Amino acid sequence: MSLPQIPFWFLRHGETDYNAAGLSQGALDISLNATGRAQAAAAGPLLAGQGITSIVSSPMQRTRETTDIVNGFLRLPVQYEPDLREVIFGGMEGKPLLPWFPEWLEGRYTPPNAESFAQVLTRIDHAMEKILTPGPLLIVAHGGVFRALRDLMNLPKQGLTPNAEPLYCAPGDTGWQVTAA
């Protein structure tokens, strides 16, 4: 699996109360908090003028809210892609990420009724094959989605993806590069 060699912008949704508390959200459909709405509003001007031609978003509430706020600055067509939804964490949703999350990320543990990291990787690879077109495109999704994308870009998948920080992802001579706006 590997990504098409097409640059794109990525934006993780703004903060939720679960993010602020260090809890896994997964398939729980949670809205942004006031900080998350402010983060999305701050991201809009950073993305304006970047040549973005369209937005593809996860259909979950927190990404829809982020997309709506950012698109107030961009005024672009939006498509909702179900395969960009956050990871289903099953029995660990709403619980602290530690100690189980690093084991899940490395494929050594999958919570009951959850997706494995390998399943997420396959889902995101399939989604990117469908949606990634020259543009560049803005993808509004989740931290788990960006971990899979980093893995597909042959970059380390560890590390927190900041809420509502625009990231430009581009292939280069030495591999993929991710830079903040």
Tab-separated table of N, CA and C in Angstrom:
chain	number	residue	atom	x	y	z
A	1	MET	N	0.826	-1.181	0.000
A	1	MET	CA	0.000	0.000	0.000
A	1	MET	C	0.872	1.247	0.000
A	2	SER	N	0.481	2.206	-0.809
A	2	SER	CA	1.146	3.507	-0.803
A	2	SER	C	0.199	4.528	-1.398
A	3	LEU	N	0.414	5.768	-1.018
A	3	LEU	CA	-0.439	6.839	-1.499
A	3	LEU	C	-0.094	7.230	-2.926
A	4	PRO	N	-1.102	7.655	-3.700
A	4	PRO	CA	-0.776	8.288	-4.985
A	4	PRO	C	0.119	9.495	-4.713
A	5	GLN	N	1.036	9.763	-5.590
A	5	GLN	CA	2.012	10.839	-5.401
A	5	GLN	C	1.388	12.198	-5.739
A	6	ILE	N	0.363	12.555	-4.985
A	6	ILE	CA	-0.382	13.797	-5.208
A	6	ILE	C	-0.431	14.566	-3.892
A	7	PRO	N	0.033	15.823	-3.872
A	7	PRO	CA	-0.014	16.597	-2.627
A	7	PRO	C	-1.442	16.881	-2.183
A	8	PHE	N	-1.613	17.056	-0.864
A	8	PHE	CA	-2.918	17.379	-0.309
A	8	PHE	C	-2.735	18.095	1.020
A	9	TRP	N	-3.800	18.749	1.467
A	9	TRP	CA	-3.849	19.362	2.784
A	9	TRP	C	-4.644	18.449	3.710
A	10	PHE	N	-4.230	18.379	4.966
A	10	PHE	CA	-4.952	17.598	5.972
A	10	PHE	C	-5.256	18.501	7.158
A	11	LEU	N	-6.472	18.383	7.679
A	11	LEU	CA	-6.873	19.123	8.865
A	11	LEU	C	-7.625	18.188	9.796
A	12	ARG	N	-7.048	17.961	10.961
A	12	ARG	CA	-7.775	17.209	11.990
A	12	ARG	C	-8.841	18.146	12.550
A	13	HIS	N	-9.970	17.599	12.921
A	13	HIS	CA	-11.054	18.393	13.495
A	13	HIS	C	-10.571	19.198	14.697
A	14	GLY	N	-11.326	20.240	15.040
A	14	GLY	CA	-11.039	21.016	16.235
A	14	GLY	C	-11.264	20.203	17.500
A	15	GLU	N	-10.831	20.755	18.602
A	15	GLU	CA	-10.888	20.060	19.893
A	15	GLU	C	-12.317	19.753	20.334
A	16	THR	N	-12.457	18.606	20.989
A	16	THR	CA	-13.709	18.208	21.642
A	16	THR	C	-13.411	18.079	23.141
A	17	ASP	N	-14.457	17.947	23.920
A	17	ASP	CA	-14.240	17.735	25.354
A	17	ASP	C	-13.479	16.436	25.612
A	18	TYR	N	-13.701	15.418	24.768
A	18	TYR	CA	-12.970	14.162	24.916
A	18	TYR	C	-11.480	14.362	24.643
A	19	ASN	N	-11.128	15.144	23.604
A	19	ASN	CA	-9.720	15.447	23.340
A	19	ASN	C	-9.097	16.119	24.551
A	20	ALA	N	-9.785	17.121	25.080
A	20	ALA	CA	-9.256	17.886	26.211
A	20	ALA	C	-9.012	16.992	27.424
A	21	ALA	N	-9.824	15.948	27.582
A	21	ALA	CA	-9.700	15.044	28.729
A	21	ALA	C	-8.790	13.848	28.451
A	22	GLY	N	-8.245	13.734	27.220
A	22	GLY	CA	-7.376	12.605	26.887
A	22	GLY	C	-8.114	11.292	26.740
A	23	LEU	N	-9.379	11.348	26.322
A	23	LEU	CA	-10.194	10.144	26.167
A	23	LEU	C	-10.328	9.784	24.687
A	24	SER	N	-10.432	8.501	24.408
A	24	SER	CA	-10.638	8.063	23.021
A	24	SER	C	-12.093	8.335	22.643
A	25	GLN	N	-12.292	8.774	21.417
A	25	GLN	CA	-13.641	9.059	20.924
A	25	GLN	C	-14.115	7.976	19.981
A	26	GLY	N	-13.259	7.626	19.035
A	26	GLY	CA	-13.627	6.612	18.066
A	26	GLY	C	-14.934	6.927	17.381
A	27	ALA	N	-15.849	5.977	17.393
A	27	ALA	CA	-17.120	6.099	16.686
A	27	ALA	C	-18.141	6.945	17.435
A	28	LEU	N	-17.814	7.403	18.644
A	28	LEU	CA	-18.728	8.293	19.364
A	28	LEU	C	-18.820	9.598	18.581
A	29	ASP	N	-20.024	10.019	18.247
A	29	ASP	CA	-20.212	11.201	17.402
A	29	ASP	C	-20.354	12.431	18.287
A	30	ILE	N	-19.248	13.087	18.527
A	30	ILE	CA	-19.131	14.166	19.500
A	30	ILE	C	-18.913	15.492	18.771
A	31	SER	N	-19.486	16.563	19.307
A	31	SER	CA	-19.319	17.875	18.696
A	31	SER	C	-18.063	18.571	19.234
A	32	LEU	N	-17.699	19.652	18.567
A	32	LEU	CA	-16.576	20.472	19.003
A	32	LEU	C	-16.950	21.214	20.278
A	33	ASN	N	-15.945	21.545	21.070
A	33	ASN	CA	-16.165	22.453	22.188
A	33	ASN	C	-15.825	23.874	21.713
A	34	ALA	N	-15.929	24.857	22.603
A	34	ALA	CA	-15.668	26.250	22.212
A	34	ALA	C	-14.237	26.424	21.693
A	35	THR	N	-13.278	25.756	22.312
A	35	THR	CA	-11.889	25.833	21.852
A	35	THR	C	-11.781	25.264	20.437
A	36	GLY	N	-12.443	24.143	20.180
A	36	GLY	CA	-12.412	23.522	18.858
A	36	GLY	C	-13.006	24.407	17.779
A	37	ARG	N	-14.089	25.102	18.098
A	37	ARG	CA	-14.686	26.024	17.126
A	37	ARG	C	-13.730	27.184	16.840
A	38	ALA	N	-13.068	27.689	17.878
A	38	ALA	CA	-12.099	28.771	17.693
A	38	ALA	C	-10.895	28.285	16.880
A	39	GLN	N	-10.444	27.056	17.120
A	39	GLN	CA	-9.328	26.497	16.348
A	39	GLN	C	-9.690	26.393	14.868
A	40	ALA	N	-10.896	25.917	14.588
A	40	ALA	CA	-11.341	25.798	13.193
A	40	ALA	C	-11.413	27.166	12.540
A	41	ALA	N	-11.913	28.161	13.265
A	41	ALA	CA	-11.992	29.524	12.722
A	41	ALA	C	-10.599	30.088	12.448
A	42	ALA	N	-9.622	29.748	13.276
A	42	ALA	CA	-8.250	30.203	13.055
A	42	ALA	C	-7.607	29.491	11.867
A	43	ALA	N	-8.002	28.251	11.601
A	43	ALA	CA	-7.426	27.492	10.479
A	43	ALA	C	-7.909	28.004	9.130
A	44	GLY	N	-9.145	28.528	9.076
A	44	GLY	CA	-9.713	28.985	7.811
A	44	GLY	C	-8.826	29.958	7.051
A	45	PRO	N	-8.375	31.060	7.666
A	45	PRO	CA	-7.519	32.005	6.955
A	45	PRO	C	-6.166	31.413	6.537
A	46	LEU	N	-5.671	30.455	7.304
A	46	LEU	CA	-4.404	29.809	6.940
A	46	LEU	C	-4.541	28.979	5.669
A	47	LEU	N	-5.744	28.449	5.443
A	47	LEU	CA	-5.985	27.604	4.266
A	47	LEU	C	-6.416	28.418	3.045
A	48	ALA	N	-6.966	29.604	3.281
A	48	ALA	CA	-7.386	30.458	2.168
A	48	ALA	C	-6.154	30.849	1.350
A	49	GLY	N	-6.286	30.860	0.062
A	49	GLY	CA	-5.182	31.238	-0.815
A	49	GLY	C	-4.153	30.151	-1.056
A	50	GLN	N	-4.423	28.930	-0.622
A	50	GLN	CA	-3.477	27.820	-0.801
A	50	GLN	C	-3.746	27.028	-2.080
A	51	GLY	N	-4.699	27.455	-2.881
A	51	GLY	CA	-4.999	26.758	-4.132
A	51	GLY	C	-5.860	25.524	-3.956
A	52	ILE	N	-6.452	25.362	-2.799
A	52	ILE	CA	-7.309	24.196	-2.536
A	52	ILE	C	-8.543	24.294	-3.430
A	53	THR	N	-8.904	23.185	-4.073
A	53	THR	CA	-10.011	23.192	-5.026
A	53	THR	C	-11.278	22.531	-4.500
A	54	SER	N	-11.160	21.675	-3.495
A	54	SER	CA	-12.338	21.033	-2.919
A	54	SER	C	-11.976	20.457	-1.550
A	55	ILE	N	-13.028	20.084	-0.822
A	55	ILE	CA	-12.868	19.536	0.521
A	55	ILE	C	-13.531	18.165	0.558
A	56	VAL	N	-12.818	17.193	1.141
A	56	VAL	CA	-13.406	15.881	1.425
A	56	VAL	C	-13.295	15.692	2.930
A	57	SER	N	-14.425	15.398	3.552
A	57	SER	CA	-14.495	15.343	5.005
A	57	SER	C	-15.073	14.019	5.478
A	58	SER	N	-14.649	13.627	6.659
A	58	SER	CA	-15.325	12.561	7.389
A	58	SER	C	-16.750	13.038	7.652
A	59	PRO	N	-17.721	12.127	7.685
A	59	PRO	CA	-19.098	12.539	7.940
A	59	PRO	C	-19.441	12.731	9.419
A	60	MET	N	-18.485	12.546	10.307
A	60	MET	CA	-18.789	12.636	11.733
A	60	MET	C	-19.018	14.088	12.151
A	61	GLN	N	-19.777	14.275	13.217
A	61	GLN	CA	-20.200	15.605	13.648
A	61	GLN	C	-19.025	16.558	13.857
A	62	ARG	N	-17.972	16.118	14.531
A	62	ARG	CA	-16.857	17.015	14.825
A	62	ARG	C	-16.115	17.448	13.565
A	63	THR	N	-16.074	16.591	12.547
A	63	THR	CA	-15.428	16.985	11.291
A	63	THR	C	-16.368	17.830	10.439
A	64	ARG	N	-17.648	17.537	10.478
A	64	ARG	CA	-18.619	18.377	9.743
A	64	ARG	C	-18.594	19.811	10.282
A	65	GLU	N	-18.566	19.956	11.607
A	65	GLU	CA	-18.508	21.298	12.196
A	65	GLU	C	-17.231	22.014	11.776
A	66	THR	N	-16.103	21.316	11.846
A	66	THR	CA	-14.828	21.905	11.440
A	66	THR	C	-14.879	22.303	9.970
A	67	THR	N	-15.388	21.419	9.128
A	67	THR	CA	-15.497	21.701	7.693
A	67	THR	C	-16.364	22.920	7.442
A	68	ASP	N	-17.506	22.998	8.100
A	68	ASP	CA	-18.405	24.138	7.903
A	68	ASP	C	-17.726	25.453	8.278
A	69	ILE	N	-17.024	25.474	9.385
A	69	ILE	CA	-16.349	26.695	9.831
A	69	ILE	C	-15.247	27.083	8.850
A	70	VAL	N	-14.388	26.139	8.489
A	70	VAL	CA	-13.290	26.413	7.563
A	70	VAL	C	-13.825	26.821	6.195
A	71	ASN	N	-14.883	26.163	5.775
A	71	ASN	CA	-15.421	26.455	4.446
A	71	ASN	C	-16.094	27.822	4.384
A	72	GLY	N	-16.365	28.437	5.512
A	72	GLY	CA	-16.812	29.822	5.516
A	72	GLY	C	-15.753	30.745	4.924
A	73	PHE	N	-14.488	30.334	4.993
A	73	PHE	CA	-13.379	31.095	4.412
A	73	PHE	C	-13.067	30.643	2.987
A	74	LEU	N	-13.262	29.355	2.701
A	74	LEU	CA	-12.851	28.797	1.404
A	74	LEU	C	-13.963	28.793	0.353
A	75	ARG	N	-15.188	28.549	0.791
A	75	ARG	CA	-16.345	28.485	-0.113
A	75	ARG	C	-16.111	27.514	-1.274
A	76	LEU	N	-15.874	26.263	-0.898
A	76	LEU	CA	-15.562	25.217	-1.877
A	76	LEU	C	-16.593	24.096	-1.809
A	77	PRO	N	-16.676	23.287	-2.866
A	77	PRO	CA	-17.540	22.109	-2.789
A	77	PRO	C	-17.015	21.132	-1.730
A	78	VAL	N	-17.944	20.488	-1.031
A	78	VAL	CA	-17.601	19.533	0.026
A	78	VAL	C	-18.211	18.178	-0.312
A	79	GLN	N	-17.394	17.154	-0.141
A	79	GLN	CA	-17.849	15.768	-0.288
A	79	GLN	C	-17.607	15.081	1.059
A	80	TYR	N	-18.541	14.254	1.488
A	80	TYR	CA	-18.373	13.498	2.732
A	80	TYR	C	-18.057	12.059	2.384
A	81	GLU	N	-16.934	11.578	2.887
A	81	GLU	CA	-16.456	10.225	2.581
A	81	GLU	C	-16.531	9.362	3.838
A	82	PRO	N	-17.425	8.365	3.856
A	82	PRO	CA	-17.580	7.515	5.049
A	82	PRO	C	-16.294	6.811	5.482
A	83	ASP	N	-15.418	6.480	4.543
A	83	ASP	CA	-14.189	5.775	4.912
A	83	ASP	C	-13.171	6.663	5.619
A	84	LEU	N	-13.443	7.971	5.718
A	84	LEU	CA	-12.562	8.861	6.469
A	84	LEU	C	-13.007	9.016	7.925
A	85	ARG	N	-14.023	8.254	8.344
A	85	ARG	CA	-14.482	8.324	9.731
A	85	ARG	C	-13.351	7.877	10.672
A	86	GLU	N	-13.518	8.228	11.936
A	86	GLU	CA	-12.507	7.846	12.920
A	86	GLU	C	-12.551	6.340	13.157
A	87	VAL	N	-11.490	5.840	13.732
A	87	VAL	CA	-11.344	4.429	14.074
A	87	VAL	C	-12.449	4.014	15.041
A	88	ILE	N	-12.959	2.836	14.854
A	88	ILE	CA	-13.892	2.262	15.825
A	88	ILE	C	-13.035	1.606	16.912
A	89	PHE	N	-13.078	2.167	18.110
A	89	PHE	CA	-12.288	1.652	19.225
A	89	PHE	C	-13.068	0.707	20.128
A	90	GLY	N	-14.295	0.394	19.746
A	90	GLY	CA	-15.074	-0.599	20.476
A	90	GLY	C	-15.164	-0.306	21.959
A	91	GLY	N	-14.801	-1.295	22.760
A	91	GLY	CA	-14.919	-1.197	24.205
A	91	GLY	C	-14.026	-0.162	24.857
A	92	MET	N	-13.124	0.461	24.096
A	92	MET	CA	-12.240	1.468	24.683
A	92	MET	C	-12.714	2.891	24.409
A	93	GLU	N	-13.831	3.048	23.692
A	93	GLU	CA	-14.331	4.393	23.420
A	93	GLU	C	-14.777	5.058	24.715
A	94	GLY	N	-14.383	6.317	24.859
A	94	GLY	CA	-14.710	7.068	26.059
A	94	GLY	C	-13.775	6.811	27.220
A	95	LYS	N	-12.737	6.010	26.989
A	95	LYS	CA	-11.792	5.664	28.054
A	95	LYS	C	-10.433	6.308	27.753
A	96	PRO	N	-9.574	6.442	28.767
A	96	PRO	CA	-8.239	6.998	28.530
A	96	PRO	C	-7.477	6.191	27.478
A	97	LEU	N	-6.643	6.898	26.712
A	97	LEU	CA	-5.879	6.261	25.643
A	97	LEU	C	-4.744	5.371	26.171
A	98	LEU	N	-4.269	5.668	27.342
A	98	LEU	CA	-3.173	4.864	27.890
A	98	LEU	C	-3.725	3.897	28.921
A	99	PRO	N	-3.196	2.699	28.980
A	99	PRO	CA	-1.965	2.211	28.363
A	99	PRO	C	-2.166	1.464	27.045
A	100	TRP	N	-3.381	1.265	26.571
A	100	TRP	CA	-3.651	0.349	25.467
A	100	TRP	C	-3.326	0.908	24.079
A	101	PHE	N	-3.403	2.231	23.888
A	101	PHE	CA	-3.320	2.797	22.545
A	101	PHE	C	-2.003	2.503	21.818
A	102	PRO	N	-0.836	2.658	22.452
A	102	PRO	CA	0.411	2.335	21.732
A	102	PRO	C	0.457	0.879	21.241
A	103	GLU	N	-0.094	-0.034	22.036
A	103	GLU	CA	-0.136	-1.446	21.621
A	103	GLU	C	-1.049	-1.615	20.406
A	104	TRP	N	-2.173	-0.907	20.382
A	104	TRP	CA	-3.081	-0.954	19.231
A	104	TRP	C	-2.375	-0.420	17.990
A	105	LEU	N	-1.692	0.705	18.143
A	105	LEU	CA	-1.008	1.350	17.031
A	105	LEU	C	0.042	0.429	16.411
A	106	GLU	N	0.691	-0.359	17.233
A	106	GLU	CA	1.730	-1.275	16.740
A	106	GLU	C	1.161	-2.632	16.311
A	107	GLY	N	-0.153	-2.802	16.405
A	107	GLY	CA	-0.779	-4.045	15.946
A	107	GLY	C	-0.685	-5.195	16.922
A	108	ARG	N	-0.353	-4.918	18.187
A	108	ARG	CA	-0.219	-5.978	19.185
A	108	ARG	C	-1.469	-6.164	20.029
A	109	TYR	N	-2.438	-5.241	19.891
A	109	TYR	CA	-3.659	-5.329	20.689
A	109	TYR	C	-4.794	-4.653	19.931
A	110	THR	N	-5.936	-5.300	19.899
A	110	THR	CA	-7.146	-4.694	19.357
A	110	THR	C	-8.244	-4.864	20.401
A	111	PRO	N	-8.830	-3.748	20.866
A	111	PRO	CA	-9.898	-3.849	21.858
A	111	PRO	C	-11.080	-4.657	21.314
A	112	PRO	N	-11.887	-5.231	22.183
A	112	PRO	CA	-13.083	-5.947	21.738
A	112	PRO	C	-13.980	-5.031	20.899
A	113	ASN	N	-14.487	-5.585	19.805
A	113	ASN	CA	-15.399	-4.875	18.895
A	113	ASN	C	-14.772	-3.650	18.239
A	114	ALA	N	-13.457	-3.629	18.128
A	114	ALA	CA	-12.738	-2.500	17.535
A	114	ALA	C	-12.113	-2.897	16.205
A	115	GLU	N	-11.704	-1.877	15.449
A	115	GLU	CA	-10.919	-2.114	14.237
A	115	GLU	C	-9.455	-2.259	14.637
A	116	SER	N	-8.745	-3.131	13.977
A	116	SER	CA	-7.302	-3.209	14.178
A	116	SER	C	-6.658	-2.073	13.376
A	117	PHE	N	-5.409	-1.740	13.713
A	117	PHE	CA	-4.721	-0.713	12.933
A	117	PHE	C	-4.586	-1.165	11.482
A	118	ALA	N	-4.353	-2.440	11.248
A	118	ALA	CA	-4.248	-2.949	9.871
A	118	ALA	C	-5.554	-2.726	9.102
A	119	GLN	N	-6.689	-2.914	9.753
A	119	GLN	CA	-7.980	-2.669	9.088
A	119	GLN	C	-8.144	-1.194	8.753
A	120	VAL	N	-7.751	-0.323	9.679
A	120	VAL	CA	-7.841	1.114	9.438
A	120	VAL	C	-6.929	1.502	8.273
A	121	LEU	N	-5.732	0.970	8.264
A	121	LEU	CA	-4.777	1.269	7.201
A	121	LEU	C	-5.357	0.896	5.836
A	122	THR	N	-5.954	-0.267	5.735
A	122	THR	CA	-6.563	-0.704	4.476
A	122	THR	C	-7.716	0.212	4.086
A	123	ARG	N	-8.548	0.591	5.053
A	123	ARG	CA	-9.691	1.475	4.780
A	123	ARG	C	-9.221	2.838	4.276
A	124	ILE	N	-8.204	3.406	4.922
A	124	ILE	CA	-7.720	4.733	4.535
A	124	ILE	C	-6.999	4.667	3.192
A	125	ASP	N	-6.262	3.605	2.942
A	125	ASP	CA	-5.615	3.440	1.639
A	125	ASP	C	-6.672	3.420	0.532
A	126	HIS	N	-7.733	2.680	0.740
A	126	HIS	CA	-8.826	2.598	-0.230
A	126	HIS	C	-9.469	3.977	-0.416
A	127	ALA	N	-9.734	4.688	0.679
A	127	ALA	CA	-10.351	6.016	0.599
A	127	ALA	C	-9.475	6.980	-0.194
A	128	MET	N	-8.181	6.957	0.063
A	128	MET	CA	-7.282	7.889	-0.636
A	128	MET	C	-7.203	7.576	-2.125
A	129	GLU	N	-7.251	6.302	-2.474
A	129	GLU	CA	-7.276	5.934	-3.890
A	129	GLU	C	-8.502	6.521	-4.581
A	130	LYS	N	-9.642	6.568	-3.853
A	130	LYS	CA	-10.885	7.105	-4.414
A	130	LYS	C	-10.883	8.622	-4.514
A	131	ILE	N	-10.371	9.293	-3.496
A	131	ILE	CA	-10.595	10.737	-3.404
A	131	ILE	C	-9.434	11.610	-3.844
A	132	LEU	N	-8.213	11.108	-3.802
A	132	LEU	CA	-7.051	11.962	-4.027
A	132	LEU	C	-6.901	12.308	-5.500
A	133	THR	N	-7.103	13.584	-5.783
A	133	THR	CA	-6.964	14.095	-7.142
A	133	THR	C	-6.131	15.367	-7.088
A	134	PRO	N	-5.517	15.759	-8.207
A	134	PRO	CA	-4.778	17.029	-8.203
A	134	PRO	C	-5.697	18.168	-7.813
A	135	GLY	N	-5.158	19.167	-7.206
A	135	GLY	CA	-6.017	20.250	-6.773
A	135	GLY	C	-5.268	21.414	-6.150
A	136	PRO	N	-4.705	21.298	-4.988
A	136	PRO	CA	-4.812	20.184	-4.049
A	136	PRO	C	-6.152	20.168	-3.305
A	137	LEU	N	-6.393	19.075	-2.692
A	137	LEU	CA	-7.600	18.772	-1.952
A	137	LEU	C	-7.340	19.015	-0.466
A	138	LEU	N	-8.371	19.418	0.274
A	138	LEU	CA	-8.307	19.493	1.736
A	138	LEU	C	-9.083	18.315	2.299
A	139	ILE	N	-8.428	17.526	3.132
A	139	ILE	CA	-9.064	16.409	3.815
A	139	ILE	C	-9.262	16.816	5.269
A	140	VAL	N	-10.513	16.750	5.739
A	140	VAL	CA	-10.828	17.055	7.135
A	140	VAL	C	-11.241	15.745	7.785
A	141	ALA	N	-10.424	15.290	8.730
A	141	ALA	CA	-10.690	13.973	9.312
A	141	ALA	C	-10.192	13.930	10.761
A	142	HIS	N	-9.599	12.831	11.144
A	142	HIS	CA	-9.325	12.504	12.546
A	142	HIS	C	-7.862	12.129	12.764
A	143	GLY	N	-7.464	12.130	14.032
A	143	GLY	CA	-6.106	11.741	14.388
A	143	GLY	C	-5.771	10.325	13.964
A	144	GLY	N	-6.703	9.393	14.144
A	144	GLY	CA	-6.462	8.007	13.725
A	144	GLY	C	-6.289	7.890	12.225
A	145	VAL	N	-7.031	8.680	11.481
A	145	VAL	CA	-6.896	8.689	10.015
A	145	VAL	C	-5.509	9.205	9.643
A	146	PHE	N	-5.053	10.277	10.316
A	146	PHE	CA	-3.738	10.817	9.957
A	146	PHE	C	-2.614	9.870	10.362
A	147	ARG	N	-2.800	9.096	11.410
A	147	ARG	CA	-1.780	8.089	11.747
A	147	ARG	C	-1.656	7.075	10.609
A	148	ALA	N	-2.794	6.651	10.067
A	148	ALA	CA	-2.761	5.721	8.932
A	148	ALA	C	-2.125	6.388	7.718
A	149	LEU	N	-2.456	7.650	7.474
A	149	LEU	CA	-1.845	8.370	6.345
A	149	LEU	C	-0.334	8.479	6.519
A	150	ARG	N	0.114	8.791	7.731
A	150	ARG	CA	1.567	8.865	7.960
A	150	ARG	C	2.219	7.515	7.688
A	151	ASP	N	1.579	6.444	8.095
A	151	ASP	CA	2.123	5.120	7.821
A	151	ASP	C	2.192	4.879	6.307
A	152	LEU	N	1.146	5.278	5.584
A	152	LEU	CA	1.138	5.125	4.120
A	152	LEU	C	2.192	6.006	3.450
A	153	MET	N	2.573	7.111	4.104
A	153	MET	CA	3.624	7.991	3.583
A	153	MET	C	5.013	7.539	4.039
A	154	ASN	N	5.085	6.400	4.718
A	154	ASN	CA	6.349	5.889	5.271
A	154	ASN	C	6.968	6.854	6.271
A	155	LEU	N	6.113	7.510	7.052
A	155	LEU	CA	6.541	8.391	8.133
A	155	LEU	C	6.144	7.749	9.456
A	156	PRO	N	6.773	8.137	10.562
A	156	PRO	CA	6.395	7.565	11.854
A	156	PRO	C	4.922	7.840	12.161
A	157	LYS	N	4.222	6.828	12.634
A	157	LYS	CA	2.800	6.990	12.934
A	157	LYS	C	2.562	7.422	14.374
A	158	GLN	N	3.596	7.419	15.203
A	158	GLN	CA	3.461	7.856	16.581
A	158	GLN	C	3.381	9.377	16.625
A	159	GLY	N	2.821	9.885	17.691
A	159	GLY	CA	2.739	11.322	17.888
A	159	GLY	C	1.336	11.840	17.650
A	160	LEU	N	0.970	12.821	18.433
A	160	LEU	CA	-0.359	13.396	18.374
A	160	LEU	C	-0.468	14.366	17.202
A	161	THR	N	-1.548	14.275	16.463
A	161	THR	CA	-1.837	15.232	15.402
A	161	THR	C	-2.585	16.394	16.048
A	162	PRO	N	-2.061	17.616	15.939
A	162	PRO	CA	-2.728	18.744	16.589
A	162	PRO	C	-4.135	18.978	16.034
A	163	ASN	N	-5.030	19.433	16.891
A	163	ASN	CA	-6.381	19.769	16.456
A	163	ASN	C	-6.335	21.029	15.588
A	164	ALA	N	-6.991	20.944	14.427
A	164	ALA	CA	-7.223	22.083	13.531
A	164	ALA	C	-5.952	22.828	13.131
A	165	GLU	N	-4.849	22.118	12.982
A	165	GLU	CA	-3.620	22.711	12.455
A	165	GLU	C	-3.455	22.240	11.007
A	166	PRO	N	-3.558	23.149	10.033
A	166	PRO	CA	-3.429	22.736	8.630
A	166	PRO	C	-2.049	22.142	8.350
A	167	LEU	N	-2.047	20.966	7.745
A	167	LEU	CA	-0.811	20.268	7.411
A	167	LEU	C	-0.773	20.026	5.904
A	168	TYR	N	0.314	20.444	5.273
A	168	TYR	CA	0.490	20.213	3.840
A	168	TYR	C	1.336	18.966	3.664
A	169	CYS	N	0.833	18.011	2.928
A	169	CYS	CA	1.500	16.726	2.705
A	169	CYS	C	1.880	16.643	1.236
A	170	ALA	N	3.180	16.504	0.967
A	170	ALA	CA	3.634	16.496	-0.423
A	170	ALA	C	4.743	15.474	-0.620
A	171	PRO	N	4.677	14.731	-1.727
A	171	PRO	CA	5.768	13.812	-2.043
A	171	PRO	C	6.971	14.617	-2.524
A	172	GLY	N	8.154	14.105	-2.219
A	172	GLY	CA	9.384	14.774	-2.665
A	172	GLY	C	10.420	13.732	-3.059
A	173	ASP	N	11.596	14.227	-3.394
A	173	ASP	CA	12.683	13.339	-3.823
A	173	ASP	C	13.112	12.372	-2.732
A	174	THR	N	12.960	12.780	-1.479
A	174	THR	CA	13.384	11.916	-0.367
A	174	THR	C	12.199	11.328	0.387
A	175	GLY	N	11.016	11.352	-0.220
A	175	GLY	CA	9.820	10.816	0.413
A	175	GLY	C	8.842	11.936	0.737
A	176	TRP	N	7.780	11.574	1.440
A	176	TRP	CA	6.741	12.523	1.789
A	176	TRP	C	7.240	13.506	2.849
A	177	GLN	N	6.792	14.741	2.722
A	177	GLN	CA	7.074	15.780	3.704
A	177	GLN	C	5.758	16.324	4.220
A	178	VAL	N	5.669	16.582	5.517
A	178	VAL	CA	4.485	17.170	6.134
A	178	VAL	C	4.929	18.473	6.786
A	179	THR	N	4.296	19.580	6.378
A	179	THR	CA	4.637	20.878	6.943
A	179	THR	C	3.363	21.597	7.394
A	180	ALA	N	3.471	22.303	8.497
A	180	ALA	CA	2.337	23.074	9.008
A	180	ALA	C	2.226	24.377	8.239
A	181	ALA	N	0.997	24.851	8.093
A	181	ALA	CA	0.753	26.124	7.381
A	181	ALA	C	1.284	27.284	8.187
